[in-house]
Amino acid sequence: MHPTTPLRPEVATPIPTGDQQRRLQAKRAQVRQREEQEGKLVVQVRKEQQVVAVNREITIGEGITVKELSEKLGIKANLVIKKLVERKIFATINQHLDVKLAEELARMFGAETSHMTFEEEAAFSDELAEDPAHLVTRAPVVTIMGHVDHGKTSLLDAIRSANVAAGEAGGITQHIGAYLVQRNNRGIVFIDTPGHEAFTRMRARGAKVTDVVILVVGADDGVMPQTLEAIDHARAAKVPIVVAINKIDKPDAQPDRIKQQLADRGLLAEDWGGDTVMVPVSAREKTNLDLLLEMVLLVTDMLNLKANANRQAIGTVLEAQLDRGRGPVATVLVRNGTLKVGDYFICGQVFSRVRAMYDDRGNQVREAAPSTPVEVLGLDSLPDVGESFQVTTDTAKAKQIVLYREQKARDIAMAKGRLTLEQLHAQLKEGEIKELNLIIKADVGGSAEVLGETLQKLSNDKVRIRVIHTGVGAITETDVLLASASEGIIIGFNVRPERNAVAVAEQEAVDIRLHTIIYELVDEMKKAMTGLLEPVVKEVFKGRAEIRDVFRITKVGTVAGCMVQDGVITRDSSVRVLRDNVVVHTGRLESLRRFKNDVSEVKSGFECGIALANFQDVKPGDILEAFVTEKVAQVIFT
Ligand code: GDP
């Protein structure tokens, strides 16, 4: 059941006194004058539509302000503002514009546009200023992929222990999401999350991190579905593949069979006349690991990977977590430039300064060169994995961008809405495992607890139901905010939401489910989880009235003398009797009267007499909530 916005109470127009009348006339004159001015404004704008930008090709950066846009176009800012006024957008000169809007405005002035993010803009200006003499070869970044159990993790561990730990004081490596190994005085970075899911998630965020893919194929098993998937993912990203035929120590290993199967998939081994490097290895026995690294470097040489250590660093977030002692910590792989302690950076919606850095061996470092994974401390909040990390000296602009992104993220979240029971099923269909957070409010403490336990037990392997809060009494604004923050659903058992809670729930798109019968509630939850949720009967709020007095009339029964406070009470609506926000009765109207007459409806601001069918126990102070029910087809079934 979705609560609907209550209608605004009608306001009667009072008859003005003489003094008020004079003021009213003055106000009307003002309005007329303004309208005339606006009329003139329209004429002016029409004239200025012919104004054409001086610069006909501009780039529009994220969070561009009205001032910046007009400067780029080479026209006066007030012309841009006027265009905005025409579209009923009242902007100041320093206001940020949505990229789409800025593009439309530029087009109105006859300019072509291209679009860049803040990071792209920064990288672009760095590249323009770059001296090719500063470019040096950088270490390749490798992701290991392959079918489950073919030895990806074993290979990562074997390479790390053979190449990092040896000769290191203590020999302990930290897990920071990536590590750097040395081979013939050259570095190779390994991403510590094997598999194509992480690789593709990064790519989906626009982060191209991997330079070479090592495809692990178990020599005892052969090419399997995930092997093929990995090949497709690497190809889609146009990343070269080096095949590691693993487990050659096993008696049933058949490396040639693997080569044959891969050849059928278009990967022809070099020794068979193709151009795919294939190395037989054993992660367990640490056989041929050096050869594998050499081959990776050989393939890398053809890629001509270059970087410039003398520019502002740009990187990608590989991992991010909240560390108890150190706060938000992110592993950043520096892709270009040198990252230094003290640098200001922007990373998604985070703008911070590098407080300290640690390398993959846990050593504190002051600088990180291109292709170095480092843990960065000093972030205000956690960035997303795959997010770009850009050092900037333009801190004012960076702060603006962060604000703009926060606002945009909020808008998107609003537009998407929060989780509803219907969406839950849609998400389950997509194979996601969900945690469903519930907030339960009931009329008595006992039922809240029983409900909590009953619902929690419905958890299955796809949905874990978590009761994050239970309470007694009406659903409050705080409950709604808690639900909003934790993507939860509110369940009201024999209680109603307070009026402002309804408004906030609408704003935040929080799903509130109201029930009076336990088994119906449990049933609804089960159905949502298994996808059998039937079309919902949606309740539409009509109006509210307060009982001021109660009359017992012989032959008629109990009549409640009411004042309609909100909306309208109609003769055909159902009503709910609320006493201190708790439902004491739900039923139909027996009669609705104004003075002695039967009427079909009574609007807000008027008094009326209401008799309820089969319910006499009304009291002064009770609230009558009128509603009608409508059947609404569920979105998920369309
Ligand atoms: P992943 O799922 O691809 O990460 O595979 P794992 O690295 O977890 O390895 C799966 C199983 O294969 C484990 O039991 C490993 O001990 C075993 N394994 C991995 N590499 C080798 C190898 O070179 N030789 C042998 N005999 N077993 C291996």
PDB file of C-alpha atoms in Angstrom, residues 265-470:
ATOM      1  CA  ARG A 265      39.132 -21.110 -30.493  1.00  0.00           C
ATOM      2  CA  GLY A 266      41.504 -19.053 -32.594  1.00  0.00           C
ATOM      3  CA  LEU A 267      44.465 -19.003 -30.216  1.00  0.00           C
ATOM      4  CA  LEU A 268      47.296 -20.743 -32.096  1.00  0.00           C
ATOM      5  CA  ALA A 269      50.483 -21.499 -30.161  1.00  0.00           C
ATOM      6  CA  GLU A 270      53.756 -20.031 -31.439  1.00  0.00           C
ATOM      7  CA  ASP A 271      55.417 -23.439 -31.775  1.00  0.00           C
ATOM      8  CA  TRP A 272      52.486 -24.452 -33.956  1.00  0.00           C
ATOM      9  CA  GLY A 273      53.037 -21.492 -36.241  1.00  0.00           C
ATOM     10  CA  GLY A 274      50.674 -19.063 -34.509  1.00  0.00           C
ATOM     11  CA  ASP A 275      51.329 -15.951 -32.494  1.00  0.00           C
ATOM     12  CA  THR A 276      49.982 -16.786 -29.037  1.00  0.00           C
ATOM     13  CA  VAL A 277      52.618 -17.345 -26.404  1.00  0.00           C
ATOM     14  CA  MET A 278      51.883 -20.486 -24.363  1.00  0.00           C
ATOM     15  CA  VAL A 279      53.999 -21.492 -21.390  1.00  0.00           C
ATOM     16  CA  PRO A 280      53.647 -24.838 -19.614  1.00  0.00           C
ATOM     17  CA  VAL A 281      53.880 -24.162 -15.867  1.00  0.00           C
ATOM     18  CA  SER A 282      53.254 -25.669 -12.480  1.00  0.00           C
ATOM     19  CA  ALA A 283      52.115 -23.299  -9.773  1.00  0.00           C
ATOM     20  CA  ARG A 284      52.582 -26.026  -7.203  1.00  0.00           C
ATOM     21  CA  GLU A 285      56.163 -26.921  -8.161  1.00  0.00           C
ATOM     22  CA  LYS A 286      57.002 -23.357  -9.239  1.00  0.00           C
ATOM     23  CA  THR A 287      58.080 -24.640 -12.644  1.00  0.00           C
ATOM     24  CA  ASN A 288      58.689 -22.162 -15.487  1.00  0.00           C
ATOM     25  CA  LEU A 289      57.433 -19.148 -13.570  1.00  0.00           C
ATOM     26  CA  ASP A 290      60.438 -17.076 -14.678  1.00  0.00           C
ATOM     27  CA  LEU A 291      59.855 -18.089 -18.261  1.00  0.00           C
ATOM     28  CA  LEU A 292      56.230 -16.970 -17.930  1.00  0.00           C
ATOM     29  CA  LEU A 293      57.321 -13.555 -16.624  1.00  0.00           C
ATOM     30  CA  GLU A 294      59.840 -13.180 -19.429  1.00  0.00           C
ATOM     31  CA  MET A 295      57.168 -13.959 -21.964  1.00  0.00           C
ATOM     32  CA  VAL A 296      54.891 -11.354 -20.417  1.00  0.00           C
ATOM     33  CA  LEU A 297      57.679  -8.781 -20.779  1.00  0.00           C
ATOM     34  CA  LEU A 298      58.252  -9.846 -24.378  1.00  0.00           C
ATOM     35  CA  VAL A 299      54.597  -9.349 -25.245  1.00  0.00           C
ATOM     36  CA  THR A 300      54.670  -6.050 -23.368  1.00  0.00           C
ATOM     37  CA  ASP A 301      57.570  -4.749 -25.452  1.00  0.00           C
ATOM     38  CA  MET A 302      55.329  -4.831 -28.473  1.00  0.00           C
ATOM     39  CA  LEU A 303      52.763  -2.686 -26.677  1.00  0.00           C
ATOM     40  CA  ASN A 304      55.240   0.158 -26.204  1.00  0.00           C
ATOM     41  CA  LEU A 305      53.888   1.210 -22.817  1.00  0.00           C
ATOM     42  CA  LYS A 306      55.051   4.707 -21.901  1.00  0.00           C
ATOM     43  CA  ALA A 307      54.490   7.049 -19.016  1.00  0.00           C
ATOM     44  CA  ASN A 308      55.739  10.382 -17.798  1.00  0.00           C
ATOM     45  CA  ALA A 309      56.905  10.498 -14.213  1.00  0.00           C
ATOM     46  CA  ASN A 310      56.984  14.305 -14.248  1.00  0.00           C
ATOM     47  CA  ARG A 311      53.313  15.086 -14.314  1.00  0.00           C
ATOM     48  CA  GLN A 312      50.338  15.125 -11.988  1.00  0.00           C
ATOM     49  CA  ALA A 313      49.459  11.550 -11.181  1.00  0.00           C
ATOM     50  CA  ILE A 314      46.420   9.801 -12.533  1.00  0.00           C
ATOM     51  CA  GLY A 315      45.418   6.380 -11.301  1.00  0.00           C
ATOM     52  CA  THR A 316      42.635   3.886 -10.744  1.00  0.00           C
ATOM     53  CA  VAL A 317      41.162   2.674  -7.478  1.00  0.00           C
ATOM     54  CA  LEU A 318      41.636  -1.111  -7.231  1.00  0.00           C
ATOM     55  CA  GLU A 319      40.297  -1.614  -3.739  1.00  0.00           C
ATOM     56  CA  ALA A 320      38.822   0.506  -0.995  1.00  0.00           C
ATOM     57  CA  GLN A 321      38.017  -0.340   2.550  1.00  0.00           C
ATOM     58  CA  LEU A 322      37.326   1.219   5.875  1.00  0.00           C
ATOM     59  CA  ASP A 323      40.233   0.488   8.181  1.00  0.00           C
ATOM     60  CA  ARG A 324      39.454   0.729  11.867  1.00  0.00           C
ATOM     61  CA  GLY A 325      42.554   2.610  12.816  1.00  0.00           C
ATOM     62  CA  ARG A 326      43.363   4.396   9.590  1.00  0.00           C
ATOM     63  CA  GLY A 327      39.965   5.387   8.207  1.00  0.00           C
ATOM     64  CA  PRO A 328      39.102   5.013   4.522  1.00  0.00           C
ATOM     65  CA  VAL A 329      42.004   3.394   2.661  1.00  0.00           C
ATOM     66  CA  ALA A 330      42.199   2.947  -1.097  1.00  0.00           C
ATOM     67  CA  THR A 331      44.641   0.975  -3.194  1.00  0.00           C
ATOM     68  CA  VAL A 332      45.448   3.087  -6.165  1.00  0.00           C
ATOM     69  CA  LEU A 333      47.343   1.923  -9.188  1.00  0.00           C
ATOM     70  CA  VAL A 334      49.232   4.911 -10.523  1.00  0.00           C
ATOM     71  CA  ARG A 335      48.843   4.836 -14.286  1.00  0.00           C
ATOM     72  CA  ASN A 336      50.783   7.931 -15.192  1.00  0.00           C
ATOM     73  CA  GLY A 337      52.725  10.629 -13.381  1.00  0.00           C
ATOM     74  CA  THR A 338      54.127  10.414  -9.870  1.00  0.00           C
ATOM     75  CA  LEU A 339      51.848  10.411  -6.844  1.00  0.00           C
ATOM     76  CA  LYS A 340      53.312  12.194  -3.837  1.00  0.00           C
ATOM     77  CA  VAL A 341      52.376  12.558  -0.200  1.00  0.00           C
ATOM     78  CA  GLY A 342      50.629  15.917   0.196  1.00  0.00           C
ATOM     79  CA  ASP A 343      49.084  15.886  -3.289  1.00  0.00           C
ATOM     80  CA  TYR A 344      45.487  17.035  -3.582  1.00  0.00           C
ATOM     81  CA  PHE A 345      43.310  14.668  -5.573  1.00  0.00           C
ATOM     82  CA  ILE A 346      39.793  14.130  -6.765  1.00  0.00           C
ATOM     83  CA  CYS A 347      38.336  10.639  -6.909  1.00  0.00           C
ATOM     84  CA  GLY A 348      34.661  10.398  -7.835  1.00  0.00           C
ATOM     85  CA  GLN A 349      32.860  12.271  -5.116  1.00  0.00           C
ATOM     86  CA  VAL A 350      35.910  12.452  -2.883  1.00  0.00           C
ATOM     87  CA  PHE A 351      38.264  15.396  -2.740  1.00  0.00           C
ATOM     88  CA  SER A 352      41.151  14.920  -0.332  1.00  0.00           C
ATOM     89  CA  ARG A 353      44.882  15.084   0.186  1.00  0.00           C
ATOM     90  CA  VAL A 354      47.310  12.162   0.321  1.00  0.00           C
ATOM     91  CA  ARG A 355      48.253  11.868   3.978  1.00  0.00           C
ATOM     92  CA  ALA A 356      50.447   8.784   3.738  1.00  0.00           C
ATOM     93  CA  MET A 357      51.206   5.973   1.309  1.00  0.00           C
ATOM     94  CA  TYR A 358      52.262   2.350   1.735  1.00  0.00           C
ATOM     95  CA  ASP A 359      53.599   0.004  -0.918  1.00  0.00           C
ATOM     96  CA  ASP A 360      52.684  -3.679  -1.388  1.00  0.00           C
ATOM     97  CA  ARG A 361      55.270  -4.674   1.208  1.00  0.00           C
ATOM     98  CA  GLY A 362      53.869  -2.436   3.871  1.00  0.00           C
ATOM     99  CA  ASN A 363      56.679   0.122   3.598  1.00  0.00           C
ATOM    100  CA  GLN A 364      55.749   3.739   3.966  1.00  0.00           C
ATOM    101  CA  VAL A 365      56.663   5.605   0.777  1.00  0.00           C
ATOM    102  CA  ARG A 366      56.630   9.273  -0.165  1.00  0.00           C
ATOM    103  CA  GLU A 367      56.288   8.814  -3.911  1.00  0.00           C
ATOM    104  CA  ALA A 368      54.734   6.320  -6.287  1.00  0.00           C
ATOM    105  CA  ALA A 369      55.923   6.180  -9.891  1.00  0.00           C
ATOM    106  CA  PRO A 370      53.805   5.056 -12.893  1.00  0.00           C
ATOM    107  CA  SER A 371      52.562   1.438 -12.643  1.00  0.00           C
ATOM    108  CA  THR A 372      52.953   1.299  -8.872  1.00  0.00           C
ATOM    109  CA  PRO A 373      50.168   0.067  -6.625  1.00  0.00           C
ATOM    110  CA  VAL A 374      50.012   1.970  -3.341  1.00  0.00           C
ATOM    111  CA  GLU A 375      47.692   2.237  -0.417  1.00  0.00           C
ATOM    112  CA  VAL A 376      46.565   5.818  -0.006  1.00  0.00           C
ATOM    113  CA  LEU A 377      45.495   7.254   3.354  1.00  0.00           C
ATOM    114  CA  GLY A 378      43.738  10.527   3.908  1.00  0.00           C
ATOM    115  CA  LEU A 379      40.462  10.084   2.075  1.00  0.00           C
ATOM    116  CA  ASP A 380      37.312  11.586   3.552  1.00  0.00           C
ATOM    117  CA  SER A 381      35.132   8.721   2.429  1.00  0.00           C
ATOM    118  CA  LEU A 382      35.347   5.518   0.447  1.00  0.00           C
ATOM    119  CA  PRO A 383      35.621   5.822  -3.323  1.00  0.00           C
ATOM    120  CA  ASP A 384      34.200   3.199  -5.667  1.00  0.00           C
ATOM    121  CA  VAL A 385      36.390   0.487  -7.121  1.00  0.00           C
ATOM    122  CA  GLY A 386      37.360   1.358 -10.681  1.00  0.00           C
ATOM    123  CA  GLU A 387      37.040   5.072 -10.012  1.00  0.00           C
ATOM    124  CA  SER A 388      39.599   7.395 -11.532  1.00  0.00           C
ATOM    125  CA  PHE A 389      42.064   9.092  -9.221  1.00  0.00           C
ATOM    126  CA  GLN A 390      43.317  12.452 -10.423  1.00  0.00           C
ATOM    127  CA  VAL A 391      45.837  14.715  -8.729  1.00  0.00           C
ATOM    128  CA  THR A 392      45.035  18.368  -9.181  1.00  0.00           C
ATOM    129  CA  THR A 393      46.389  21.742  -8.176  1.00  0.00           C
ATOM    130  CA  ASP A 394      43.125  23.453  -9.018  1.00  0.00           C
ATOM    131  CA  THR A 395      41.593  22.748  -5.643  1.00  0.00           C
ATOM    132  CA  ALA A 396      38.811  25.309  -5.952  1.00  0.00           C
ATOM    133  CA  LYS A 397      37.547  23.729  -9.141  1.00  0.00           C
ATOM    134  CA  ALA A 398      37.951  20.219  -7.709  1.00  0.00           C
ATOM    135  CA  LYS A 399      35.806  21.148  -4.713  1.00  0.00           C
ATOM    136  CA  GLN A 400      33.129  22.480  -7.025  1.00  0.00           C
ATOM    137  CA  ILE A 401      33.212  19.304  -9.082  1.00  0.00           C
ATOM    138  CA  VAL A 402      32.795  17.145  -6.005  1.00  0.00           C
ATOM    139  CA  LEU A 403      29.754  19.176  -4.930  1.00  0.00           C
ATOM    140  CA  TYR A 404      28.319  18.927  -8.402  1.00  0.00           C
ATOM    141  CA  ARG A 405      28.854  15.157  -8.480  1.00  0.00           C
ATOM    142  CA  GLU A 406      27.287  14.706  -5.061  1.00  0.00           C
ATOM    143  CA  GLN A 407      24.214  16.605  -6.177  1.00  0.00           C
ATOM    144  CA  LYS A 408      24.040  14.615  -9.384  1.00  0.00           C
ATOM    145  CA  ALA A 409      24.368  11.320  -7.525  1.00  0.00           C
ATOM    146  CA  ARG A 410      21.557  12.395  -5.243  1.00  0.00           C
ATOM    147  CA  ASP A 411      19.371  13.277  -8.199  1.00  0.00           C
ATOM    148  CA  ILE A 412      20.041   9.925  -9.826  1.00  0.00           C
ATOM    149  CA  ALA A 413      19.342   8.077  -6.583  1.00  0.00           C
ATOM    150  CA  MET A 414      16.071   9.971  -6.254  1.00  0.00           C
ATOM    151  CA  ALA A 415      15.087   9.216  -9.812  1.00  0.00           C
ATOM    152  CA  LYS A 416      15.844   5.551  -9.386  1.00  0.00           C
ATOM    153  CA  GLY A 417      13.995   5.350  -6.121  1.00  0.00           C
ATOM    154  CA  ARG A 418      14.721   3.031  -3.301  1.00  0.00           C
ATOM    155  CA  LEU A 419      14.123  -0.626  -3.071  1.00  0.00           C
ATOM    156  CA  THR A 420      10.509  -1.722  -3.138  1.00  0.00           C
ATOM    157  CA  LEU A 421       9.207  -5.225  -2.752  1.00  0.00           C
ATOM    158  CA  GLU A 422       8.466  -5.308  -6.476  1.00  0.00           C
ATOM    159  CA  GLN A 423      12.005  -4.286  -7.375  1.00  0.00           C
ATOM    160  CA  LEU A 424      13.328  -6.883  -4.995  1.00  0.00           C
ATOM    161  CA  HIS A 425      11.926  -9.604  -7.159  1.00  0.00           C
ATOM    162  CA  ALA A 426      13.208  -7.971 -10.326  1.00  0.00           C
ATOM    163  CA  GLN A 427      16.685  -7.926  -8.797  1.00  0.00           C
ATOM    164  CA  LEU A 428      16.380 -11.528  -7.731  1.00  0.00           C
ATOM    165  CA  LYS A 429      15.530 -12.434 -11.287  1.00  0.00           C
ATOM    166  CA  GLU A 430      18.820 -10.944 -12.370  1.00  0.00           C
ATOM    167  CA  GLY A 431      20.518 -13.409 -10.067  1.00  0.00           C
ATOM    168  CA  GLU A 432      21.601 -10.899  -7.464  1.00  0.00           C
ATOM    169  CA  ILE A 433      21.684 -12.073  -3.893  1.00  0.00           C
ATOM    170  CA  LYS A 434      19.930  -9.498  -1.822  1.00  0.00           C
ATOM    171  CA  GLU A 435      19.871  -8.454   1.707  1.00  0.00           C
ATOM    172  CA  LEU A 436      16.480  -7.050   2.565  1.00  0.00           C
ATOM    173  CA  ASN A 437      16.533  -4.594   5.434  1.00  0.00           C
ATOM    174  CA  LEU A 438      13.286  -4.250   7.347  1.00  0.00           C
ATOM    175  CA  ILE A 439      12.068  -1.720   9.833  1.00  0.00           C
ATOM    176  CA  ILE A 440       9.090  -3.012  11.778  1.00  0.00           C
ATOM    177  CA  LYS A 441       6.702  -0.785  13.702  1.00  0.00           C
ATOM    178  CA  ALA A 442       3.779  -2.350  15.563  1.00  0.00           C
ATOM    179  CA  ASP A 443       1.091  -1.370  18.034  1.00  0.00           C
ATOM    180  CA  VAL A 444       2.575  -3.478  20.816  1.00  0.00           C
ATOM    181  CA  GLY A 445       6.143  -4.538  21.559  1.00  0.00           C
ATOM    182  CA  GLY A 446       5.267  -8.235  21.576  1.00  0.00           C
ATOM    183  CA  SER A 447       3.993  -8.245  18.002  1.00  0.00           C
ATOM    184  CA  ALA A 448       6.996  -6.282  16.746  1.00  0.00           C
ATOM    185  CA  GLU A 449       9.313  -8.947  18.135  1.00  0.00           C
ATOM    186  CA  VAL A 450       7.270 -11.895  16.903  1.00  0.00           C
ATOM    187  CA  LEU A 451       7.056 -10.304  13.467  1.00  0.00           C
ATOM    188  CA  GLY A 452      10.788  -9.670  13.418  1.00  0.00           C
ATOM    189  CA  GLU A 453      11.558 -13.283  14.234  1.00  0.00           C
ATOM    190  CA  THR A 454       8.970 -14.677  11.830  1.00  0.00           C
ATOM    191  CA  LEU A 455      10.151 -12.566   8.938  1.00  0.00           C
ATOM    192  CA  GLN A 456      13.823 -13.151   9.610  1.00  0.00           C
ATOM    193  CA  LYS A 457      13.171 -16.889   9.355  1.00  0.00           C
ATOM    194  CA  LEU A 458      11.942 -16.436   5.793  1.00  0.00           C
ATOM    195  CA  SER A 459      15.552 -15.821   4.701  1.00  0.00           C
ATOM    196  CA  ASN A 460      16.665 -18.219   2.007  1.00  0.00           C
ATOM    197  CA  ASP A 461      19.811 -18.620  -0.053  1.00  0.00           C
ATOM    198  CA  LYS A 462      18.882 -15.685  -2.258  1.00  0.00           C
ATOM    199  CA  VAL A 463      17.415 -13.182   0.140  1.00  0.00           C
ATOM    200  CA  ARG A 464      18.661 -12.541   3.585  1.00  0.00           C
ATOM    201  CA  ILE A 465      16.092 -10.711   5.646  1.00  0.00           C
ATOM    202  CA  ARG A 466      17.569  -8.459   8.253  1.00  0.00           C
ATOM    203  CA  VAL A 467      15.452  -6.593  10.758  1.00  0.00           C
ATOM    204  CA  ILE A 468      17.431  -3.451  11.424  1.00  0.00           C
ATOM    205  CA  HIS A 469      14.955  -1.795  13.726  1.00  0.00           C
ATOM    206  CA  THR A 470      11.753  -2.623  15.587  1.00  0.00           C
TER     207      THR A 470
END
